[in-house]
Amino acid sequence: MSISKRELEFNKNEDAMRLKISELKRKLAKVYLGGGKKRIEKLHSEGKLTARERINLLADKGAEQLEIGALAGDGMYEEYGGCPSGGVVVVITYVAGRQCIIVANDATVKAGAWFPITGKKNLRAQEIAIENNLPIIYLVDSAGVFLPMQDEIFPDKEHFGRIFRNNAVMSSMGIIQIAAIMGSCVAGGAYLPIMSDESLIVNKTGTIFLAGSYLVKAAIGEDIDNETLGGATTHTEISGVCDYKVESDEECIQTIRDLMDKIGSFEKAGFNREEPKEPKRSPKEIYGILPDARNKPYEMKEIIECLVDDSKFTEYKKNYGKSIICAYARIDGWSVGIVANQRAIVKNAKGEVQFGGVIYNDAADKAARFIMNCNQKKIPLVFMQDVTGFMVGSKSEHNGIIKDGAKMVNAMSNSVVPKFTVIVGNSYGAGNYAMCGKAYDPRLIVGWPTANIAVMSGDAAAKVLLQIEVASLKKKGEKITPEREKELYDTIKNRYNNQTSPYYAASRLWIDAIIDPVETRKVISMGIEMANHKPIEKRYNVGVIQT
């Protein structure tokens, strides 16, 4: 039996995607070891569990988990030995049947010290809790600020101190915060657990104080050991700083589960949900549909069919503005409005060719109207990005592409319904913005292993930067041979391509996670469930918008 060209292409794409997913799994497996096996063994010898062991014990058995920022810090701080996962593990999961977010310091990574990315990741966890009225549980085991980098983590607005400001704000909002001191908790970091609603401390391994015994000796000459200074007995029987004294990590975790089990119900946002249905097309078909080369066209509607319930969606303005697909559907039972870049080459009503991944005037106009409709109907929005930007050239400019693009950005920016962003492929330039990039407050933003995030493609950027470099060298009197020009081009392109990688983005928390495409339904479903904890309080208003 002969194999068709389409089948060959499908198989080739599938193989390429599976290689990318294998690479992702290898990276994550290394990250999950934190500071390494020897440090894990040392922690165990002290009677302590690792951050991930604590989370797995705390979460309901068999419950879904969504890790935020697992690849934070990837390739960063190498001069200090690295900082796997930013030295802190953040997971959205379920405890005693209630969805919550858990933040656990990883004491195997520089004793849980805070690097700049650690602070950014903690703030992201608190942001998720604030946006979604999600209970947050802190499992504290940290040596405090990483002193060699204190200038990048201590004094600024989005630095260490913002964590405690958020503790206070969250408390005023009624967001539940529970903190367990399961190791060191020193200096300014001591405020985090005590500004939470309730705090626990593990006997003999948990300590909390503004200054440890060495600093106390240096400052005021007092000789005292850390346990007497700030151990569990001190803070539950003398100072009253902590609420619960427990004898082990296991007892601590069970006590937290008991506390979570007693929490009452709160008002919901009321997003529509029906009985979930699996897609008729397997999500694994995405592997073969999505081309390995980022410049090849494909049919985005086929991707959507692999993600939505029963593979069924209702397309809005199907024959207008074809470079963006707008559709109503359900994902794991939740009603959603999907805004997706069409990557197939299509023709508009005038028979003009529209290239895939480019946003044209009519598509921007359509998307803006669809976003407004979803806000009117209280339907969460899902953006699926594979975009090279807005259409350029005199025709687009004369037709007002800036105005139409601004209309779309305005409608999206002011949305009051929750937004979720999946970066399927390219995420370039203003297309990143219009399709709800990180700057536009998506409740969750994730990328597939095929994602690329940058101002423009590596090839385009290299050509622009090469022209500048060549002109500069010529001014200095240097002769540029074709071989030298190619060498410069390759150097620039390789450097730029590294910065467009999804791993570069994930390490800096531009995206919350890199995920296997088959996990997309889970991510969106858990995201809408958490967003449903917070009622919509604002009226949708786009302000001044040109029509």
XYZ file of C-alpha atoms in Angstrom:
547
model
C 0.000 0.000 0.000
C 1.439 3.368 -1.011
C 1.767 6.098 1.600
C 0.441 9.509 0.614
C 2.496 12.676 0.817
C 0.194 13.924 3.602
C 0.791 10.747 5.636
C 4.549 11.073 5.197
C 4.402 14.695 6.341
C 2.221 13.704 9.319
C 4.697 11.018 10.387
C 7.643 13.384 9.995
C 5.916 16.041 12.100
C 4.961 13.482 14.729
C 8.549 12.249 15.051
C 9.850 15.807 15.410
C 7.275 16.662 18.099
C 7.996 13.488 20.062
C 11.706 14.398 20.068
C 10.845 17.839 21.448
C 8.664 16.291 24.150
C 11.457 13.857 25.068
C 13.826 16.819 25.435
C 11.271 18.540 27.682
C 10.933 15.445 29.865
C 14.713 15.135 30.195
C 15.018 18.743 31.299
C 12.179 18.380 33.798
C 13.614 15.155 35.220
C 16.849 17.024 35.974
C 14.948 19.971 37.467
C 12.963 17.647 39.743
C 16.228 16.614 41.440
C 16.662 20.185 42.701
C 20.157 20.554 44.131
C 20.993 16.912 43.390
C 20.769 13.459 44.973
C 23.397 14.106 47.656
C 21.552 17.135 48.988
C 18.272 15.228 48.915
C 19.913 12.460 50.993
C 21.227 15.061 53.454
C 17.726 16.519 53.833
C 16.296 13.062 54.486
C 18.990 12.406 57.109
C 17.710 15.486 58.963
C 14.223 13.992 59.067
C 12.903 16.357 56.408
C 11.092 15.744 53.135
C 11.980 17.538 49.910
C 9.746 20.299 48.558
C 8.199 18.010 45.947
C 7.694 15.191 48.452
C 5.908 17.615 50.747
C 3.636 18.800 47.948
C 2.825 15.262 46.794
C 1.922 14.276 50.357
C -0.180 17.392 50.864
C -2.133 17.120 47.597
C -5.130 14.798 47.376
C -4.152 11.348 46.196
C -4.477 11.099 42.423
C -5.401 14.800 42.093
C -4.357 16.745 39.006
C -1.315 18.956 39.476
C -0.241 21.907 37.350
C 3.270 23.119 38.092
C 4.028 26.791 37.492
C 7.557 27.819 36.534
C 9.220 24.394 36.739
C 11.871 25.655 34.302
C 12.379 29.013 36.030
C 16.077 29.778 36.328
C 17.038 27.302 33.588
C 20.520 28.266 32.355
C 20.730 31.206 34.782
C 23.140 31.955 37.673
C 25.686 29.411 36.433
C 28.463 31.302 38.213
C 26.749 30.361 41.496
C 26.030 26.763 40.531
C 22.611 27.410 39.048
C 19.161 27.678 40.581
C 16.952 24.748 39.444
C 13.271 25.672 39.309
C 14.152 29.010 40.891
C 14.735 27.249 44.215
C 10.994 27.080 44.875
C 8.262 24.713 43.696
C 4.830 26.140 42.827
C 1.910 23.824 42.088
C -1.814 24.337 41.516
C -3.621 21.267 42.839
C -6.317 20.096 45.273
C -6.072 19.708 49.054
C -9.012 18.161 50.915
C -11.054 18.589 47.739
C -10.356 22.333 47.449
C -8.330 23.804 44.603
C -5.365 25.800 45.891
C -1.810 26.849 45.092
C 1.170 25.504 47.041
C 4.522 27.312 47.305
C 7.361 25.203 48.714
C 10.983 26.343 49.166
C 13.503 23.815 47.872
C 16.130 23.582 50.609
C 18.384 21.457 48.358
C 19.053 24.565 46.234
C 21.363 26.908 48.167
C 19.428 26.103 51.385
C 16.307 27.579 49.795
C 17.885 31.016 49.407
C 16.083 33.614 47.312
C 17.603 34.486 43.932
C 15.980 37.227 41.804
C 14.017 34.592 39.859
C 12.847 33.081 43.183
C 11.233 36.364 44.094
C 9.637 36.707 40.666
C 8.234 33.188 40.906
C 6.817 33.748 44.392
C 5.167 36.939 43.195
C 3.667 35.047 40.243
C 2.191 32.493 42.656
C 0.654 35.272 44.740
C -0.635 36.982 41.592
C -2.458 33.769 40.631
C -3.948 33.536 44.134
C -5.077 37.186 44.058
C -6.573 37.041 40.557
C -8.535 33.892 41.328
C -9.313 34.068 45.080
C -7.311 30.860 45.349
C -6.166 29.636 48.797
C -2.365 29.605 49.050
C -0.246 27.315 51.208
C 3.400 28.192 51.920
C 5.818 25.416 52.935
C 8.716 27.488 54.238
C 12.299 26.229 54.360
C 14.609 29.049 53.323
C 17.880 30.693 54.307
C 16.522 34.056 53.106
C 17.928 36.400 50.461
C 20.925 35.110 48.462
C 23.366 37.759 49.673
C 25.707 37.906 46.622
C 22.706 39.129 44.597
C 20.915 41.153 47.275
C 20.837 44.267 45.084
C 18.692 42.405 42.542
C 16.223 40.892 44.997
C 15.924 43.201 48.012
C 15.016 46.868 47.436
C 12.838 47.373 44.335
C 9.047 47.356 43.955
C 8.794 43.840 42.519
C 11.426 42.412 44.859
C 11.421 40.525 48.183
C 9.389 43.064 50.169
C 6.487 42.863 47.719
C 5.818 39.324 48.996
C 4.848 40.597 52.462
C 2.879 43.513 51.045
C 0.890 40.916 49.098
C 0.377 38.867 52.280
C -1.347 41.873 53.830
C -3.401 42.688 50.726
C -4.510 39.074 50.305
C -5.575 38.925 53.936
C -7.741 42.020 53.445
C -9.312 40.343 50.400
C -10.225 37.251 52.397
C -7.855 34.974 50.472
C -6.894 32.045 52.693
C -3.177 31.795 53.517
C -1.668 28.962 55.549
C 2.078 28.772 56.227
C 4.172 25.943 57.624
C 7.694 26.571 58.950
C 9.415 23.303 58.026
C 13.020 24.496 58.182
C 14.809 27.842 58.323
C 12.811 31.070 58.218
C 15.007 34.084 58.854
C 15.217 37.871 58.723
C 12.590 39.594 56.557
C 11.377 36.189 55.394
C 10.001 35.614 58.885
C 7.130 37.946 58.078
C 5.673 35.699 55.363
C 4.327 32.910 57.599
C 3.280 35.252 60.378
C 1.350 37.510 57.984
C -0.578 34.446 56.840
C -3.891 33.520 58.498
C -2.469 30.549 60.376
C 1.022 29.159 60.881
C 2.491 25.802 61.830
C 6.037 24.969 62.922
C 7.820 21.615 62.954
C 9.560 20.827 66.263
C 13.384 20.635 66.156
C 13.629 21.340 62.399
C 11.616 24.566 62.050
C 13.045 27.867 63.296
C 11.912 31.451 62.789
C 13.611 34.656 63.878
C 14.626 38.073 62.606
C 18.283 37.294 63.347
C 19.992 33.951 63.982
C 22.250 33.135 66.888
C 25.469 34.272 65.154
C 24.015 37.660 64.258
C 22.517 38.062 67.738
C 25.979 37.419 69.221
C 27.561 39.939 66.876
C 24.861 42.557 67.393
C 24.181 42.485 71.132
C 26.649 39.966 72.552
C 23.997 37.455 73.641
C 24.908 33.753 73.556
C 21.912 31.652 72.548
C 21.221 28.659 70.306
C 18.802 28.812 67.382
C 16.306 26.386 68.916
C 15.927 28.432 72.098
C 15.928 31.638 70.088
C 13.204 30.693 67.622
C 12.227 27.023 67.695
C 8.783 25.450 67.886
C 8.556 25.424 71.682
C 9.582 29.080 71.890
C 7.037 30.247 69.343
C 4.054 28.140 70.416
C 4.512 28.313 74.196
C 6.342 31.574 74.923
C 5.974 34.138 72.104
C 2.690 32.869 70.647
C 4.031 33.694 67.182
C 2.952 30.325 65.705
C -0.398 28.580 66.053
C 0.436 24.862 65.790
C 3.422 22.843 66.986
C 3.877 19.563 65.114
C 6.476 16.825 65.475
C 7.263 15.945 61.850
C 6.772 16.947 58.246
C 4.091 14.278 57.960
C 2.112 15.571 60.961
C 2.481 19.113 59.672
C 1.030 18.179 56.307
C -1.861 16.241 57.852
C -2.680 19.251 60.057
C -2.786 21.508 56.997
C -5.168 19.034 55.326
C -7.368 19.128 58.439
C -7.447 22.935 58.312
C -8.282 22.982 54.594
C -11.040 20.439 55.160
C -13.007 22.906 57.341
C -13.135 25.864 54.951
C -16.602 27.029 53.874
C -17.865 27.831 50.377
C -17.487 31.192 48.656
C -19.334 32.944 45.845
C -18.400 31.748 42.343
C -18.091 33.629 39.061
C -20.632 31.310 37.454
C -18.883 30.266 34.228
C -20.926 27.795 32.221
C -19.996 24.118 32.434
C -21.633 20.944 31.203
C -20.656 17.286 31.373
C -17.215 17.021 29.732
C -16.780 15.071 26.495
C -13.540 13.817 25.023
C -12.601 15.186 21.570
C -13.501 12.878 18.684
C -10.009 13.537 17.338
C -7.264 12.441 19.705
C -5.150 15.305 21.118
C -2.103 13.240 20.088
C -2.986 13.940 16.452
C -1.600 17.419 17.111
C 1.875 15.864 16.942
C 1.406 15.066 13.250
C -0.682 18.105 12.266
C 1.743 20.757 13.518
C 4.692 21.175 11.103
C 8.200 20.964 12.477
C 9.228 24.024 10.412
C 7.702 27.205 11.819
C 7.231 28.753 8.357
C 5.035 25.956 6.961
C 1.246 26.424 6.708
C -1.234 24.107 8.420
C -4.943 24.107 9.290
C -5.450 25.506 12.811
C -9.041 24.238 12.812
C -7.660 20.697 12.926
C -5.687 21.603 16.064
C -8.857 23.017 17.643
C -10.739 19.800 16.821
C -8.142 17.883 18.852
C -8.709 20.094 21.910
C -12.434 20.849 22.200
C -15.190 18.611 23.514
C -16.667 16.294 20.881
C -14.325 18.089 18.388
C -17.189 20.522 17.896
C -17.065 24.314 17.667
C -19.259 27.103 16.331
C -17.241 29.506 14.196
C -18.006 33.217 14.383
C -17.895 35.154 11.065
C -16.491 32.067 9.367
C -16.018 33.656 5.931
C -14.749 37.043 7.108
C -11.331 37.930 8.474
C -10.066 34.407 7.820
C -6.543 34.935 9.194
C -7.997 34.665 12.708
C -10.412 31.927 13.768
C -12.987 32.919 16.379
C -15.148 30.135 17.760
C -17.372 29.101 20.645
C -16.655 25.641 22.050
C -16.282 23.629 25.239
C -13.090 22.392 26.833
C -13.572 19.736 29.506
C -17.162 20.920 29.748
C -16.308 24.617 30.226
C -17.736 27.112 27.742
C -14.912 29.007 26.016
C -14.366 31.560 23.285
C -11.337 30.650 21.168
C -9.265 33.237 19.300
C -6.668 31.436 17.153
C -4.279 32.444 14.405
C -5.061 30.621 11.175
C -1.870 29.243 9.683
C -3.347 27.948 6.423
C -3.020 30.195 3.367
C -6.526 31.507 2.645
C -8.272 33.934 0.304
C -10.505 36.784 1.349
C -13.795 37.748 -0.311
C -11.907 39.664 -3.007
C -9.870 36.580 -3.889
C -6.709 38.059 -2.381
C -4.260 35.636 -0.789
C -3.786 36.010 2.976
C -0.715 34.352 4.417
C -0.955 32.180 7.515
C -0.039 33.654 10.884
C -0.457 37.270 9.749
C -3.235 39.436 11.231
C -5.056 41.437 8.556
C -7.443 44.388 8.993
C -10.612 42.344 8.735
C -9.334 39.674 11.124
C -8.406 42.245 13.778
C -11.853 43.806 13.454
C -13.551 40.404 13.744
C -11.484 39.375 16.770
C -12.271 42.630 18.579
C -16.012 42.118 18.082
C -15.790 38.473 19.181
C -13.862 39.384 22.344
C -16.550 41.942 23.196
C -19.243 39.310 22.670
C -17.497 36.863 25.016
C -17.329 39.549 27.692
C -21.025 40.279 27.165
C -21.850 36.574 27.604
C -19.400 35.888 30.473
C -17.405 33.341 28.466
C -13.685 32.816 29.277
C -11.285 33.474 26.389
C -8.615 31.101 25.076
C -5.961 32.600 22.772
C -3.982 30.200 20.595
C -0.938 32.005 19.249
C 0.964 31.214 16.075
C 1.426 34.727 14.814
C 4.118 36.592 12.903
C 2.474 39.986 13.453
C 0.123 42.391 11.691
C 0.146 42.820 7.907
C 2.497 45.575 6.751
C 2.729 47.622 3.543
C 0.971 50.612 1.989
C -2.323 48.809 1.399
C -2.675 47.750 5.031
C -1.561 51.144 6.306
C -4.023 52.963 4.044
C -6.787 50.646 5.250
C -5.965 51.557 8.857
C -4.221 48.441 10.165
C -2.977 50.393 13.186
C -6.537 51.435 14.021
C -7.911 47.914 13.617
C -5.036 46.432 15.598
C -5.562 48.997 18.350
C -9.241 48.074 18.468
C -8.346 44.412 19.025
C -5.731 45.241 21.674
C -8.218 47.537 23.433
C -11.005 44.944 23.474
C -8.627 42.272 24.772
C -6.854 44.474 27.339
C -10.098 45.546 28.990
C -11.642 42.080 29.110
C -13.172 41.231 32.471
C -13.579 37.532 31.697
C -10.497 35.398 32.406
C -8.013 34.946 29.555
C -5.768 31.971 28.884
C -2.967 31.894 26.328
C -1.414 28.907 24.579
C 1.635 29.651 22.422
C 1.474 26.982 19.733
C 4.224 28.303 17.471
C 5.393 31.811 16.647
C 4.657 34.709 18.969
C 6.207 37.699 17.240
C 5.990 41.458 17.585
C 2.654 43.165 18.085
C 0.989 39.828 17.370
C 2.172 38.671 20.793
C 0.418 41.673 22.318
C -2.855 41.463 20.404
C -3.136 37.722 21.092
C -2.836 38.237 24.870
C 0.876 37.927 25.619
C 2.227 37.999 29.171
C 1.862 41.788 29.444
C -1.930 41.489 29.080
C -2.654 39.480 32.231
C -3.636 36.027 31.030
C -4.606 33.953 34.070
C -2.251 31.287 32.698
C 0.124 31.430 29.735
C 1.808 28.251 28.499
C 3.852 27.266 25.469
C 4.195 24.044 23.517
C 7.766 22.828 22.778
C 7.303 24.416 19.330
C 6.828 27.940 20.738
C 9.036 30.888 19.713
C 8.725 34.282 21.416
C 10.482 37.356 20.025
C 10.096 40.685 18.248
C 10.579 38.823 14.947
C 11.948 35.524 13.632
C 15.625 34.716 14.036
C 16.162 34.866 10.278
C 14.508 38.280 9.907
C 16.264 39.711 12.945
C 19.642 38.385 11.808
C 19.229 40.060 8.408
C 18.398 43.403 10.018
C 21.179 43.188 12.599
C 23.635 42.000 9.942
C 23.023 45.109 7.830
C 23.766 47.294 10.863
C 26.896 45.307 11.759
C 28.240 45.320 8.180
C 27.638 49.062 7.813
C 29.481 49.683 11.091
C 32.478 47.567 10.048
C 32.673 49.225 6.641
C 32.772 52.648 8.295
C 35.829 51.421 10.184
C 37.430 50.550 6.867
C 37.057 46.785 7.120
C 36.442 44.787 3.944
C 33.527 42.332 4.294
C 33.860 39.225 2.162
C 30.829 36.988 1.466
C 32.390 34.363 3.789
C 32.810 36.931 6.583
C 29.249 38.144 6.025
C 27.890 34.597 6.324
C 29.916 34.055 9.487
C 28.475 37.212 11.022
C 24.962 36.222 9.942
C 25.230 32.745 11.495
C 26.622 34.142 14.761
C 23.815 36.695 15.058
C 21.104 34.206 14.094
C 22.294 31.536 16.553
C 22.402 34.046 19.402
C 18.951 35.387 18.531
C 17.426 31.911 18.059
C 18.575 30.942 21.544
C 16.607 33.888 22.925
C 13.442 32.900 21.027
C 13.454 29.363 22.496
C 10.541 28.396 24.773
C 13.143 27.376 27.381
C 14.596 30.886 27.402
C 11.063 32.224 27.953
C 10.197 29.658 30.631
C 13.437 30.264 32.548
C 12.488 33.945 32.882
C 8.802 33.250 33.618
C 7.580 34.910 30.423
C 5.421 31.806 30.269
C 4.180 29.716 33.191
C 5.138 26.365 31.712
C 6.158 24.425 28.631
C 3.632 21.642 28.210
C 3.014 18.590 26.064
C 0.156 19.618 23.697
C -1.998 16.778 25.068
C -1.995 18.563 28.467
C -3.638 21.680 27.014
C -7.179 20.625 27.937
C -6.128 19.998 31.542
C -4.361 23.361 31.824
C -7.337 25.321 30.481
C -9.867 23.365 32.538
C -7.925 23.823 35.801
C -7.401 27.467 34.881
C -11.099 28.178 34.371
C -11.946 26.268 37.546
C -9.601 28.482 39.567
C -10.883 31.633 37.809
C -14.408 30.580 38.752
C -13.499 31.161 42.421
C -13.581 34.933 41.883
C -16.778 36.687 40.758
C -16.432 39.312 38.023
C -16.548 42.648 39.825
C -15.969 45.105 36.966
C -18.278 46.117 34.156
C -16.814 45.599 30.691
C -15.849 48.963 29.217
C -13.389 49.488 26.370
C -13.149 53.241 26.797
C -12.305 55.199 23.632
C -12.190 52.907 20.613
C -12.171 53.897 16.945
C -14.592 52.101 14.676
